[in-house]
PDB file of C-alpha atoms in Angstrom:
ATOM      1  CA  MET A   1     -34.799  36.583-127.612  1.00 55.00           C
ATOM      2  CA  GLU A   2     -31.652  38.729-127.683  1.00 63.00           C
ATOM      3  CA  GLU A   3     -32.745  40.389-130.966  1.00 72.00           C
ATOM      4  CA  LYS A   4     -36.056  41.391-129.385  1.00 71.00           C
ATOM      5  CA  VAL A   5     -34.271  42.876-126.375  1.00 72.00           C
ATOM      6  CA  VAL A   6     -31.922  44.895-128.608  1.00 77.00           C
ATOM      7  CA  THR A   7     -34.829  46.196-130.707  1.00 81.00           C
ATOM      8  CA  ILE A   8     -36.782  47.363-127.656  1.00 82.00           C
ATOM      9  CA  LEU A   9     -33.717  48.962-126.069  1.00 79.00           C
ATOM     10  CA  ASN A  10     -32.890  50.873-129.270  1.00 82.00           C
ATOM     11  CA  GLU A  11     -36.428  52.248-129.474  1.00 83.00           C
ATOM     12  CA  MET A  12     -36.469  53.255-125.799  1.00 84.00           C
ATOM     13  CA  SER A  13     -32.954  54.731-125.675  1.00 82.00           C
ATOM     14  CA  GLU A  14     -34.098  58.291-126.502  1.00 83.00           C
ATOM     15  CA  TYR A  15     -36.669  58.245-123.675  1.00 84.00           C
ATOM     16  CA  LEU A  16     -34.653  56.704-120.841  1.00 85.00           C
ATOM     17  CA  SER A  17     -31.478  57.545-118.990  1.00 88.00           C
ATOM     18  CA  VAL A  18     -28.489  55.157-118.941  1.00 85.00           C
ATOM     19  CA  PRO A  19     -29.332  53.736-115.449  1.00 86.00           C
ATOM     20  CA  GLN A  20     -32.941  53.257-116.549  1.00 87.00           C
ATOM     21  CA  MET A  21     -31.798  51.510-119.715  1.00 84.00           C
ATOM     22  CA  LYS A  22     -29.625  49.137-117.702  1.00 85.00           C
ATOM     23  CA  LYS A  23     -32.505  48.327-115.380  1.00 86.00           C
ATOM     24  CA  LEU A  24     -34.849  47.779-118.321  1.00 84.00           C
ATOM     25  CA  GLN A  25     -32.339  45.424-119.949  1.00 84.00           C
ATOM     26  CA  GLU A  26     -31.936  43.481-116.688  1.00 84.00           C
ATOM     27  CA  VAL A  27     -35.711  43.100-116.221  1.00 83.00           C
ATOM     28  CA  MET A  28     -36.321  42.122-119.822  1.00 80.00           C
ATOM     29  CA  LEU A  29     -33.594  39.470-119.839  1.00 78.00           C
ATOM     30  CA  ARG A  30     -34.940  37.999-116.612  1.00 76.00           C
ATOM     31  CA  VAL A  31     -38.567  37.968-117.749  1.00 75.00           C
ATOM     32  CA  PHE A  32     -37.753  36.483-121.158  1.00 71.00           C
ATOM     33  CA  ALA A  33     -35.563  33.849-119.496  1.00 68.00           C
ATOM     34  CA  GLU A  34     -38.415  32.897-117.153  1.00 66.00           C
ATOM     35  CA  ARG A  35     -40.799  32.609-120.103  1.00 63.00           C
ATOM     36  CA  GLU A  36     -38.387  30.338-121.922  1.00 59.00           C
ATOM     37  CA  GLU A  37     -37.981  28.249-118.782  1.00 59.00           C
ATOM     38  CA  GLU A  38     -41.756  27.930-118.433  1.00 56.00           C
ATOM     39  CA  LYS A  39     -42.001  26.591-121.963  1.00 49.00           C
ATOM     40  CA  LYS A  40     -39.455  23.873-121.150  1.00 61.00           C
ATOM     41  CA  GLU A  41     -40.913  23.076-117.736  1.00 73.00           C
ATOM     42  CA  ILE A  42     -41.937  19.504-117.048  1.00 85.00           C
ATOM     43  CA  PRO A  43     -45.647  19.180-116.166  1.00 90.00           C
ATOM     44  CA  ASN A  44     -46.561  18.026-112.666  1.00 93.00           C
ATOM     45  CA  SER A  45     -48.155  14.867-114.037  1.00 93.00           C
ATOM     46  CA  GLU A  46     -44.783  13.848-115.492  1.00 93.00           C
ATOM     47  CA  TYR A  47     -43.016  14.432-112.176  1.00 94.00           C
ATOM     48  CA  LEU A  48     -45.628  12.236-110.491  1.00 96.00           C
ATOM     49  CA  ARG A  49     -45.240   9.508-113.109  1.00 95.00           C
ATOM     50  CA  MET A  50     -41.467   9.440-112.630  1.00 95.00           C
ATOM     51  CA  PHE A  51     -41.876   9.352-108.833  1.00 96.00           C
ATOM     52  CA  LEU A  52     -44.291   6.403-109.008  1.00 96.00           C
ATOM     53  CA  ASP A  53     -41.966   4.575-111.419  1.00 95.00           C
ATOM     54  CA  ALA A  54     -39.126   5.059-108.931  1.00 94.00           C
ATOM     55  CA  LYS A  55     -41.264   3.659-106.117  1.00 92.00           C
ATOM     56  CA  ALA A  56     -42.195   0.646-108.248  1.00 90.00           C
ATOM     57  CA  ILE A  57     -38.499  -0.037-108.920  1.00 89.00           C
ATOM     58  CA  GLU A  58     -37.831   0.215-105.165  1.00 86.00           C
ATOM     59  CA  GLY A  59     -40.301  -2.633-104.686  1.00 81.00           C
ATOM     60  CA  CYS A  60     -43.345  -0.818-103.300  1.00 83.00           C
ATOM     61  CA  SER A  61     -46.581  -2.784-103.605  1.00 81.00           C
ATOM     62  CA  GLU A  62     -49.315  -1.791-106.061  1.00 85.00           C
ATOM     63  CA  ARG A  63     -51.455  -0.788-103.099  1.00 84.00           C
ATOM     64  CA  THR A  64     -48.779   1.574-101.743  1.00 88.00           C
ATOM     65  CA  ILE A  65     -48.152   3.080-105.179  1.00 93.00           C
ATOM     66  CA  GLN A  66     -51.886   3.673-105.641  1.00 94.00           C
ATOM     67  CA  TYR A  67     -51.986   5.408-102.240  1.00 93.00           C
ATOM     68  CA  TYR A  68     -49.093   7.656-103.308  1.00 96.00           C
ATOM     69  CA  ARG A  69     -50.828   8.389-106.623  1.00 96.00           C
ATOM     70  CA  VAL A  70     -54.187   9.385-105.123  1.00 95.00           C
ATOM     71  CA  THR A  71     -52.617  11.492-102.345  1.00 95.00           C
ATOM     72  CA  VAL A  72     -50.163  13.425-104.524  1.00 96.00           C
ATOM     73  CA  GLU A  73     -52.601  13.859-107.439  1.00 95.00           C
ATOM     74  CA  LYS A  74     -55.168  15.441-105.134  1.00 94.00           C
ATOM     75  CA  MET A  75     -52.563  17.827-103.730  1.00 95.00           C
ATOM     76  CA  LEU A  76     -51.319  18.865-107.180  1.00 94.00           C
ATOM     77  CA  GLN A  77     -54.866  19.514-108.401  1.00 92.00           C
ATOM     78  CA  GLN A  78     -55.474  21.811-105.447  1.00 90.00           C
ATOM     79  CA  GLN A  79     -52.210  23.717-105.809  1.00 87.00           C
ATOM     80  CA  GLU A  80     -52.387  24.449-109.558  1.00 81.00           C
ATOM     81  CA  LEU A  81     -48.701  25.423-109.418  1.00 87.00           C
ATOM     82  CA  SER A  82     -45.576  23.812-110.747  1.00 90.00           C
ATOM     83  CA  VAL A  83     -43.915  21.701-108.060  1.00 92.00           C
ATOM     84  CA  ARG A  84     -40.893  23.991-108.402  1.00 88.00           C
ATOM     85  CA  ARG A  85     -42.946  26.923-107.135  1.00 89.00           C
ATOM     86  CA  ILE A  86     -44.848  25.292-104.267  1.00 94.00           C
ATOM     87  CA  THR A  87     -43.809  26.737-100.911  1.00 94.00           C
ATOM     88  CA  THR A  88     -43.886  25.522 -97.319  1.00 95.00           C
ATOM     89  CA  GLU A  89     -46.719  27.927 -96.596  1.00 95.00           C
ATOM     90  CA  ASP A  90     -48.709  26.495 -99.519  1.00 95.00           C
ATOM     91  CA  MET A  91     -48.383  23.018 -98.041  1.00 95.00           C
ATOM     92  CA  ARG A  92     -49.315  24.124 -94.528  1.00 95.00           C
ATOM     93  CA  HIS A  93     -52.493  25.686 -95.916  1.00 95.00           C
ATOM     94  CA  TYR A  94     -53.216  22.560 -97.926  1.00 94.00           C
ATOM     95  CA  LEU A  95     -52.906  20.192 -94.953  1.00 94.00           C
ATOM     96  CA  SER A  96     -54.938  22.500 -92.724  1.00 93.00           C
ATOM     97  CA  ASP A  97     -57.719  22.791 -95.333  1.00 93.00           C
ATOM     98  CA  TYR A  98     -57.585  19.042 -95.991  1.00 92.00           C
ATOM     99  CA  GLN A  99     -58.288  18.314 -92.332  1.00 90.00           C
ATOM    100  CA  LYS A 100     -61.180  20.802 -92.176  1.00 91.00           C
ATOM    101  CA  ILE A 101     -62.812  19.799 -95.474  1.00 90.00           C
ATOM    102  CA  ASN A 102     -62.549  16.052 -94.901  1.00 90.00           C
ATOM    103  CA  ASN A 103     -63.182  16.256 -91.150  1.00 89.00           C
ATOM    104  CA  CYS A 104     -60.438  13.704 -90.531  1.00 86.00           C
ATOM    105  CA  GLY A 105     -58.201  13.012 -87.559  1.00 86.00           C
ATOM    106  CA  LYS A 106     -54.538  13.773 -86.972  1.00 86.00           C
ATOM    107  CA  VAL A 107     -53.415  10.266 -87.916  1.00 84.00           C
ATOM    108  CA  THR A 108     -54.988  10.561 -91.382  1.00 89.00           C
ATOM    109  CA  VAL A 109     -53.504  14.017 -91.975  1.00 91.00           C
ATOM    110  CA  ASP A 110     -50.079  12.787 -90.891  1.00 91.00           C
ATOM    111  CA  ASN A 111     -50.315   9.914 -93.387  1.00 92.00           C
ATOM    112  CA  ILE A 112     -51.089  12.454 -96.116  1.00 94.00           C
ATOM    113  CA  ARG A 113     -48.163  14.604 -94.940  1.00 94.00           C
ATOM    114  CA  ARG A 114     -45.807  11.624 -95.035  1.00 93.00           C
ATOM    115  CA  ASN A 115     -46.792  10.658 -98.593  1.00 95.00           C
ATOM    116  CA  ILE A 116     -46.457  14.199 -99.910  1.00 96.00           C
ATOM    117  CA  SER A 117     -43.153  14.565 -98.086  1.00 96.00           C
ATOM    118  CA  SER A 118     -41.844  11.424 -99.825  1.00 96.00           C
ATOM    119  CA  PHE A 119     -42.779  12.930-103.191  1.00 96.00           C
ATOM    120  CA  PHE A 120     -40.981  16.235-102.560  1.00 96.00           C
ATOM    121  CA  SER A 121     -37.971  14.507-100.985  1.00 96.00           C
ATOM    122  CA  TRP A 122     -37.618  12.433-104.152  1.00 95.00           C
ATOM    123  CA  LEU A 123     -37.806  15.595-106.284  1.00 94.00           C
ATOM    124  CA  GLU A 124     -35.059  17.130-104.153  1.00 93.00           C
ATOM    125  CA  GLU A 125     -32.855  14.035-104.335  1.00 93.00           C
ATOM    126  CA  GLU A 126     -33.247  13.958-108.120  1.00 91.00           C
ATOM    127  CA  ASN A 127     -32.348  17.698-108.320  1.00 87.00           C
ATOM    128  CA  TYR A 128     -35.702  18.713-109.808  1.00 88.00           C
ATOM    129  CA  ILE A 129     -36.195  21.172-106.945  1.00 88.00           C
ATOM    130  CA  LEU A 130     -33.660  22.924-104.733  1.00 86.00           C
ATOM    131  CA  LYS A 131     -35.361  22.180-101.416  1.00 90.00           C
ATOM    132  CA  SER A 132     -38.453  20.262-100.347  1.00 94.00           C
ATOM    133  CA  PRO A 133     -41.215  22.562 -99.025  1.00 94.00           C
ATOM    134  CA  MET A 134     -42.087  19.770 -96.563  1.00 94.00           C
ATOM    135  CA  ARG A 135     -38.782  19.949 -94.668  1.00 92.00           C
ATOM    136  CA  ARG A 136     -40.132  22.315 -92.039  1.00 91.00           C
ATOM    137  CA  ILE A 137     -43.489  20.538 -91.719  1.00 91.00           C
ATOM    138  CA  HIS A 138     -42.811  17.988 -89.013  1.00 89.00           C
ATOM    139  CA  LYS A 139     -44.647  14.858 -87.949  1.00 85.00           C
ATOM    140  CA  ILE A 140     -48.067  15.670 -86.534  1.00 80.00           C
ATOM    141  CA  LYS A 141     -48.305  14.673 -82.888  1.00 77.00           C
ATOM    142  CA  THR A 142     -51.073  12.174 -82.264  1.00 67.00           C
ATOM    143  CA  ASN A 143     -52.423  10.435 -79.199  1.00 63.00           C
ATOM    144  CA  GLN A 144     -50.854   7.003 -78.842  1.00 61.00           C
ATOM    145  CA  GLN A 145     -53.839   4.704 -78.499  1.00 63.00           C
ATOM    146  CA  VAL A 146     -53.390   1.155 -77.292  1.00 61.00           C
ATOM    147  CA  LYS A 147     -54.670  -0.926 -80.198  1.00 73.00           C
ATOM    148  CA  GLU A 148     -56.651  -4.058 -79.578  1.00 82.00           C
ATOM    149  CA  VAL A 149     -55.294  -7.545 -80.134  1.00 87.00           C
ATOM    150  CA  ILE A 150     -57.152 -10.813 -80.571  1.00 92.00           C
ATOM    151  CA  SER A 151     -57.447 -12.775 -77.333  1.00 90.00           C
ATOM    152  CA  ASP A 152     -57.008 -16.550 -77.069  1.00 90.00           C
ATOM    153  CA  GLU A 153     -60.754 -16.892 -76.443  1.00 93.00           C
ATOM    154  CA  ASP A 154     -61.586 -14.819 -79.528  1.00 94.00           C
ATOM    155  CA  ILE A 155     -59.273 -16.918 -81.700  1.00 95.00           C
ATOM    156  CA  GLU A 156     -61.139 -20.039 -80.581  1.00 95.00           C
ATOM    157  CA  ARG A 157     -64.453 -18.386 -81.427  1.00 95.00           C
ATOM    158  CA  LEU A 158     -63.162 -17.458 -84.877  1.00 95.00           C
ATOM    159  CA  ARG A 159     -61.947 -21.014 -85.449  1.00 95.00           C
ATOM    160  CA  ASP A 160     -65.289 -22.487 -84.338  1.00 94.00           C
ATOM    161  CA  ASN A 161     -67.207 -20.250 -86.740  1.00 93.00           C
ATOM    162  CA  CYS A 162     -65.103 -20.870 -89.865  1.00 94.00           C
ATOM    163  CA  SER A 163     -67.429 -22.382 -92.460  1.00 90.00           C
ATOM    164  CA  CYS A 164     -64.678 -24.006 -94.547  1.00 95.00           C
ATOM    165  CA  LYS A 165     -61.217 -25.497 -94.096  1.00 96.00           C
ATOM    166  CA  ARG A 166     -59.620 -22.774 -96.214  1.00 96.00           C
ATOM    167  CA  ASP A 167     -60.746 -20.012 -93.849  1.00 96.00           C
ATOM    168  CA  LEU A 168     -59.592 -22.034 -90.855  1.00 96.00           C
ATOM    169  CA  ALA A 169     -56.149 -22.432 -92.444  1.00 97.00           C
ATOM    170  CA  ILE A 170     -56.005 -18.678 -93.176  1.00 97.00           C
ATOM    171  CA  VAL A 171     -56.889 -17.758 -89.585  1.00 97.00           C
ATOM    172  CA  ASP A 172     -54.245 -20.059 -88.092  1.00 96.00           C
ATOM    173  CA  LEU A 173     -51.525 -19.135 -90.577  1.00 97.00           C
ATOM    174  CA  LEU A 174     -52.039 -15.417 -89.936  1.00 97.00           C
ATOM    175  CA  TYR A 175     -52.222 -15.981 -86.187  1.00 96.00           C
ATOM    176  CA  SER A 176     -49.030 -18.049 -85.915  1.00 95.00           C
ATOM    177  CA  THR A 177     -46.817 -16.282 -88.488  1.00 95.00           C
ATOM    178  CA  GLY A 178     -47.874 -12.614 -88.318  1.00 94.00           C
ATOM    179  CA  ILE A 179     -47.368 -12.257 -92.085  1.00 95.00           C
ATOM    180  CA  ARG A 180     -48.859  -9.385 -94.059  1.00 94.00           C
ATOM    181  CA  VAL A 181     -52.032 -10.086 -96.006  1.00 94.00           C
ATOM    182  CA  GLY A 182     -50.169  -9.297 -99.252  1.00 92.00           C
ATOM    183  CA  GLU A 183     -47.579 -11.911 -98.348  1.00 94.00           C
ATOM    184  CA  LEU A 184     -50.319 -14.414 -97.533  1.00 96.00           C
ATOM    185  CA  VAL A 185     -52.081 -14.177-100.906  1.00 95.00           C
ATOM    186  CA  ASN A 186     -48.771 -14.390-102.804  1.00 94.00           C
ATOM    187  CA  LEU A 187     -47.818 -17.677-101.174  1.00 96.00           C
ATOM    188  CA  ASN A 188     -47.630 -20.789-103.345  1.00 96.00           C
ATOM    189  CA  VAL A 189     -48.032 -24.374-102.193  1.00 96.00           C
ATOM    190  CA  SER A 190     -44.369 -24.924-103.079  1.00 95.00           C
ATOM    191  CA  ASP A 191     -43.345 -22.232-100.540  1.00 95.00           C
ATOM    192  CA  ILE A 192     -44.588 -24.364 -97.640  1.00 96.00           C
ATOM    193  CA  ASP A 193     -42.235 -26.735 -95.849  1.00 96.00           C
ATOM    194  CA  PHE A 194     -44.465 -28.909 -93.663  1.00 96.00           C
ATOM    195  CA  GLU A 195     -41.534 -30.891 -92.295  1.00 95.00           C
ATOM    196  CA  GLU A 196     -39.879 -27.789 -90.806  1.00 95.00           C
ATOM    197  CA  ARG A 197     -43.196 -25.927 -90.338  1.00 96.00           C
ATOM    198  CA  GLU A 198     -41.903 -22.879 -92.180  1.00 95.00           C
ATOM    199  CA  CYS A 199     -42.531 -20.963 -95.370  1.00 94.00           C
ATOM    200  CA  VAL A 200     -40.741 -18.379 -97.481  1.00 92.00           C
ATOM    201  CA  VAL A 201     -42.445 -15.005 -98.022  1.00 93.00           C
ATOM    202  CA  PHE A 202     -41.435 -11.923 -99.983  1.00 89.00           C
ATOM    203  CA  GLY A 203     -42.063  -8.741 -98.019  1.00 84.00           C
ATOM    204  CA  LYS A 204     -41.813  -5.068 -98.840  1.00 78.00           C
ATOM    205  CA  GLY A 205     -39.132  -4.292-101.376  1.00 73.00           C
ATOM    206  CA  GLY A 206     -39.119  -7.940-102.453  1.00 77.00           C
ATOM    207  CA  LYS A 207     -37.127  -8.955 -99.358  1.00 83.00           C
ATOM    208  CA  GLU A 208     -37.187 -12.699 -98.797  1.00 88.00           C
ATOM    209  CA  ARG A 209     -37.539 -14.129 -95.297  1.00 92.00           C
ATOM    210  CA  LYS A 210     -38.638 -17.301 -93.522  1.00 93.00           C
ATOM    211  CA  VAL A 211     -41.598 -17.389 -91.165  1.00 94.00           C
ATOM    212  CA  TYR A 212     -42.752 -20.235 -88.967  1.00 95.00           C
ATOM    213  CA  PHE A 213     -46.158 -21.701 -88.165  1.00 96.00           C
ATOM    214  CA  ASP A 214     -47.425 -23.899 -85.350  1.00 94.00           C
ATOM    215  CA  ALA A 215     -48.803 -27.449 -85.346  1.00 95.00           C
ATOM    216  CA  LYS A 216     -52.421 -26.274 -85.566  1.00 94.00           C
ATOM    217  CA  ALA A 217     -51.717 -24.233 -88.682  1.00 96.00           C
ATOM    218  CA  LYS A 218     -49.870 -27.201 -90.206  1.00 97.00           C
ATOM    219  CA  LEU A 219     -52.820 -29.569 -89.692  1.00 96.00           C
ATOM    220  CA  HIS A 220     -55.386 -27.105 -90.999  1.00 97.00           C
ATOM    221  CA  LEU A 221     -53.258 -26.331 -94.068  1.00 97.00           C
ATOM    222  CA  GLN A 222     -52.853 -30.017 -94.836  1.00 97.00           C
ATOM    223  CA  ASP A 223     -56.594 -30.653 -94.390  1.00 96.00           C
ATOM    224  CA  TYR A 224     -57.373 -27.767 -96.758  1.00 97.00           C
ATOM    225  CA  LEU A 225     -54.885 -28.862 -99.419  1.00 96.00           C
ATOM    226  CA  GLU A 226     -56.192 -32.445 -99.366  1.00 96.00           C
ATOM    227  CA  LEU A 227     -59.617 -31.137-100.412  1.00 94.00           C
ATOM    228  CA  ARG A 228     -58.228 -29.138-103.348  1.00 93.00           C
ATOM    229  CA  THR A 229     -58.902 -30.529-106.818  1.00 92.00           C
ATOM    230  CA  ASP A 230     -57.601 -27.569-108.856  1.00 93.00           C
ATOM    231  CA  GLU A 231     -54.112 -27.237-110.327  1.00 92.00           C
ATOM    232  CA  SER A 232     -53.415 -23.655-109.214  1.00 95.00           C
ATOM    233  CA  PRO A 233     -49.953 -23.130-107.685  1.00 96.00           C
ATOM    234  CA  ALA A 234     -51.447 -20.607-105.221  1.00 96.00           C
ATOM    235  CA  LEU A 235     -51.719 -21.662-101.592  1.00 97.00           C
ATOM    236  CA  PHE A 236     -55.117 -20.010-101.172  1.00 97.00           C
ATOM    237  CA  VAL A 237     -57.673 -19.879-103.985  1.00 96.00           C
ATOM    238  CA  THR A 238     -61.305 -18.862-104.365  1.00 95.00           C
ATOM    239  CA  LEU A 239     -63.872 -21.457-103.330  1.00 92.00           C
ATOM    240  CA  ASP A 240     -65.634 -21.471-106.696  1.00 90.00           C
ATOM    241  CA  ALA A 241     -64.254 -22.450-110.111  1.00 88.00           C
ATOM    242  CA  PRO A 242     -62.014 -21.517-111.792  1.00 91.00           C
ATOM    243  CA  ASN A 243     -60.335 -21.411-108.320  1.00 92.00           C
ATOM    244  CA  GLU A 244     -58.179 -18.346-108.929  1.00 94.00           C
ATOM    245  CA  ARG A 245     -55.590 -17.023-106.487  1.00 95.00           C
ATOM    246  CA  LEU A 246     -57.318 -15.330-103.569  1.00 96.00           C
ATOM    247  CA  LYS A 247     -56.921 -11.533-103.517  1.00 94.00           C
ATOM    248  CA  ILE A 248     -56.243  -9.224-100.579  1.00 93.00           C
ATOM    249  CA  SER A 249     -59.797  -7.885-100.713  1.00 94.00           C
ATOM    250  CA  GLY A 250     -61.137 -11.449-100.618  1.00 95.00           C
ATOM    251  CA  VAL A 251     -59.262 -12.197 -97.377  1.00 96.00           C
ATOM    252  CA  GLU A 252     -60.336  -8.887 -95.826  1.00 95.00           C
ATOM    253  CA  ILE A 253     -64.005  -9.421 -96.681  1.00 95.00           C
ATOM    254  CA  ARG A 254     -63.957 -12.999 -95.403  1.00 95.00           C
ATOM    255  CA  LEU A 255     -62.389 -12.040 -92.055  1.00 96.00           C
ATOM    256  CA  ARG A 256     -64.738  -9.086 -91.649  1.00 95.00           C
ATOM    257  CA  GLU A 257     -67.727 -11.378 -92.165  1.00 94.00           C
ATOM    258  CA  LEU A 258     -66.255 -13.878 -89.713  1.00 94.00           C
ATOM    259  CA  GLY A 259     -65.868 -11.113 -87.131  1.00 94.00           C
ATOM    260  CA  ARG A 260     -69.488 -10.041 -87.500  1.00 93.00           C
ATOM    261  CA  LYS A 261     -70.600 -13.652 -87.229  1.00 92.00           C
ATOM    262  CA  THR A 262     -68.813 -14.007 -83.884  1.00 92.00           C
ATOM    263  CA  ASP A 263     -69.746 -10.494 -82.622  1.00 91.00           C
ATOM    264  CA  LEU A 264     -66.088  -9.423 -82.583  1.00 91.00           C
ATOM    265  CA  ARG A 265     -65.070  -5.876 -83.473  1.00 85.00           C
ATOM    266  CA  ARG A 266     -62.716  -4.967 -86.296  1.00 89.00           C
ATOM    267  CA  ILE A 267     -61.377  -8.337 -87.341  1.00 94.00           C
ATOM    268  CA  HIS A 268     -58.936  -7.708 -90.180  1.00 94.00           C
ATOM    269  CA  PRO A 269     -55.628  -9.281 -91.355  1.00 94.00           C
ATOM    270  CA  HIS A 270     -53.392  -6.659 -89.759  1.00 93.00           C
ATOM    271  CA  LYS A 271     -54.898  -7.354 -86.335  1.00 94.00           C
ATOM    272  CA  PHE A 272     -53.479 -10.885 -86.509  1.00 95.00           C
ATOM    273  CA  ARG A 273     -50.019  -9.417 -87.238  1.00 93.00           C
ATOM    274  CA  ARG A 274     -50.193  -7.081 -84.260  1.00 91.00           C
ATOM    275  CA  THR A 275     -51.464  -9.941 -82.075  1.00 92.00           C
ATOM    276  CA  MET A 276     -48.569 -12.193 -83.072  1.00 91.00           C
ATOM    277  CA  ALA A 277     -46.011  -9.477 -82.243  1.00 89.00           C
ATOM    278  CA  THR A 278     -47.661  -8.813 -78.890  1.00 87.00           C
ATOM    279  CA  ARG A 279     -47.799 -12.512 -77.981  1.00 88.00           C
ATOM    280  CA  ALA A 280     -44.160 -13.049 -78.963  1.00 88.00           C
ATOM    281  CA  ILE A 281     -42.831 -10.164 -76.854  1.00 85.00           C
ATOM    282  CA  ASP A 282     -45.231 -11.036 -74.054  1.00 83.00           C
ATOM    283  CA  LYS A 283     -43.774 -14.548 -73.867  1.00 84.00           C
ATOM    284  CA  GLY A 284     -40.202 -13.254 -73.776  1.00 83.00           C
ATOM    285  CA  MET A 285     -39.054 -13.435 -77.401  1.00 88.00           C
ATOM    286  CA  PRO A 286     -36.232 -10.893 -77.970  1.00 89.00           C
ATOM    287  CA  ILE A 287     -37.450  -7.876 -79.903  1.00 88.00           C
ATOM    288  CA  GLU A 288     -34.730  -8.359 -82.538  1.00 91.00           C
ATOM    289  CA  GLN A 289     -36.135 -11.801 -83.362  1.00 91.00           C
ATOM    290  CA  VAL A 290     -39.684 -10.447 -83.551  1.00 90.00           C
ATOM    291  CA  GLN A 291     -38.342  -7.776 -85.903  1.00 91.00           C
ATOM    292  CA  ARG A 292     -36.850 -10.458 -88.179  1.00 91.00           C
ATOM    293  CA  ILE A 293     -40.044 -12.527 -88.213  1.00 91.00           C
ATOM    294  CA  LEU A 294     -42.186  -9.509 -89.082  1.00 91.00           C
ATOM    295  CA  GLY A 295     -39.721  -8.344 -91.731  1.00 89.00           C
ATOM    296  CA  HIS A 296     -39.179  -4.836 -90.370  1.00 88.00           C
ATOM    297  CA  SER A 297     -36.074  -2.913 -91.397  1.00 83.00           C
ATOM    298  CA  GLN A 298     -36.345  -0.630 -88.339  1.00 85.00           C
ATOM    299  CA  ILE A 299     -36.826  -1.951 -84.807  1.00 86.00           C
ATOM    300  CA  ASP A 300     -38.916   1.138 -83.944  1.00 82.00           C
ATOM    301  CA  THR A 301     -41.571  -0.182 -86.329  1.00 81.00           C
ATOM    302  CA  THR A 302     -41.666  -3.485 -84.439  1.00 84.00           C
ATOM    303  CA  MET A 303     -42.121  -1.653 -81.147  1.00 81.00           C
ATOM    304  CA  ARG A 304     -45.150   0.175 -82.540  1.00 75.00           C
ATOM    305  CA  TYR A 305     -46.752  -3.137 -83.477  1.00 68.00           C
ATOM    306  CA  ALA A 306     -46.259  -4.736 -80.087  1.00 63.00           C
ATOM    307  CA  MET A 307     -48.448  -3.968 -77.099  1.00 59.00           C
ATOM    308  CA  VAL A 308     -46.953  -5.351 -73.899  1.00 56.00           C
ATOM    309  CA  ASN A 309     -49.502  -7.036 -71.643  1.00 57.00           C
ATOM    310  CA  GLN A 310     -50.236  -4.749 -68.686  1.00 55.00           C
ATOM    311  CA  ALA A 311     -50.574  -7.719 -66.298  1.00 57.00           C
ATOM    312  CA  ASN A 312     -46.983  -8.731 -67.096  1.00 61.00           C
ATOM    313  CA  VAL A 313     -45.793  -5.176 -66.499  1.00 60.00           C
ATOM    314  CA  LYS A 314     -47.433  -5.261 -63.059  1.00 62.00           C
ATOM    315  CA  SER A 315     -45.924  -8.638 -62.113  1.00 64.00           C
ATOM    316  CA  SER A 316     -42.469  -7.503 -63.328  1.00 64.00           C
ATOM    317  CA  HIS A 317     -42.767  -4.342 -61.235  1.00 57.00           C
ATOM    318  CA  GLN A 318     -43.624  -6.407 -58.189  1.00 67.00           C
ATOM    319  CA  LYS A 319     -40.711  -8.755 -58.892  1.00 66.00           C
ATOM    320  CA  TYR A 320     -37.992  -6.181 -59.590  1.00 67.00           C
ATOM    321  CA  ILE A 321     -39.154  -2.947 -57.905  1.00 68.00           C
ATOM    322  CA  SER A 322     -41.571  -3.593 -55.051  1.00 53.00           C
TER     323      SER A 322
END
């Protein structure tokens, strides 16, 4: 590179003044240096691969990693720039266009923002970029909707309409423990302690914790296991041979069908988790204990899951204020 610069400067010396020669040398050195840097530059796909590997090491689930992959890949395809050259303005335009093109709500766009922000924050922490372009793009304000929970009557209707003992055991275990669906399908028979009515689950980041189930869940689990003839270590397996471990999608589909059968809206595994948190707080369980049962690292997360019963708020107001 230096030889090329010297050759060009020698040829141009008779046409340019000394200040012009200095400026030409400065520009040429900078441009050549940028070209050399571009040749060495890591492609965006490699940055993404390293980011996803880091998330896997941190203990993120396959589902979460896939969500990161799809979100960031789509953004990088749209930008067509190296991550080192993407600006805050580029990202604002991207999020604005994303919302218009996909006709999605603020909650969805904020989820996209959060995933992309995690990617750029990781790049910054690893010193691949000087500063994340997402720093000045703050959380998108959304309306806080009160999410539905499953009532006691609805739980009874779901129980009555379960067509097999396995589904009945799933409903009661989700309802009494509030575990994540990923934790449910990863449970083994050996994880269950019927004597103490507790089981060990591994949550996000591989964190181990104990959760507890009620007498109904215990009886339904025992009834289900007595019918099993397979040798799978999994707690919940498919109904048909070869009786493989039940997958997340299998639980979701089964509960959705059960909801339709009982004319109940949006019955899904996470609704049981939110219901358990709401019931626990509603009955006076300290929020810190609910946090431990749900496996949340931040208590703010637990508060978002719990919806305090409005009737209890009214009675408390009458007791303490009126």
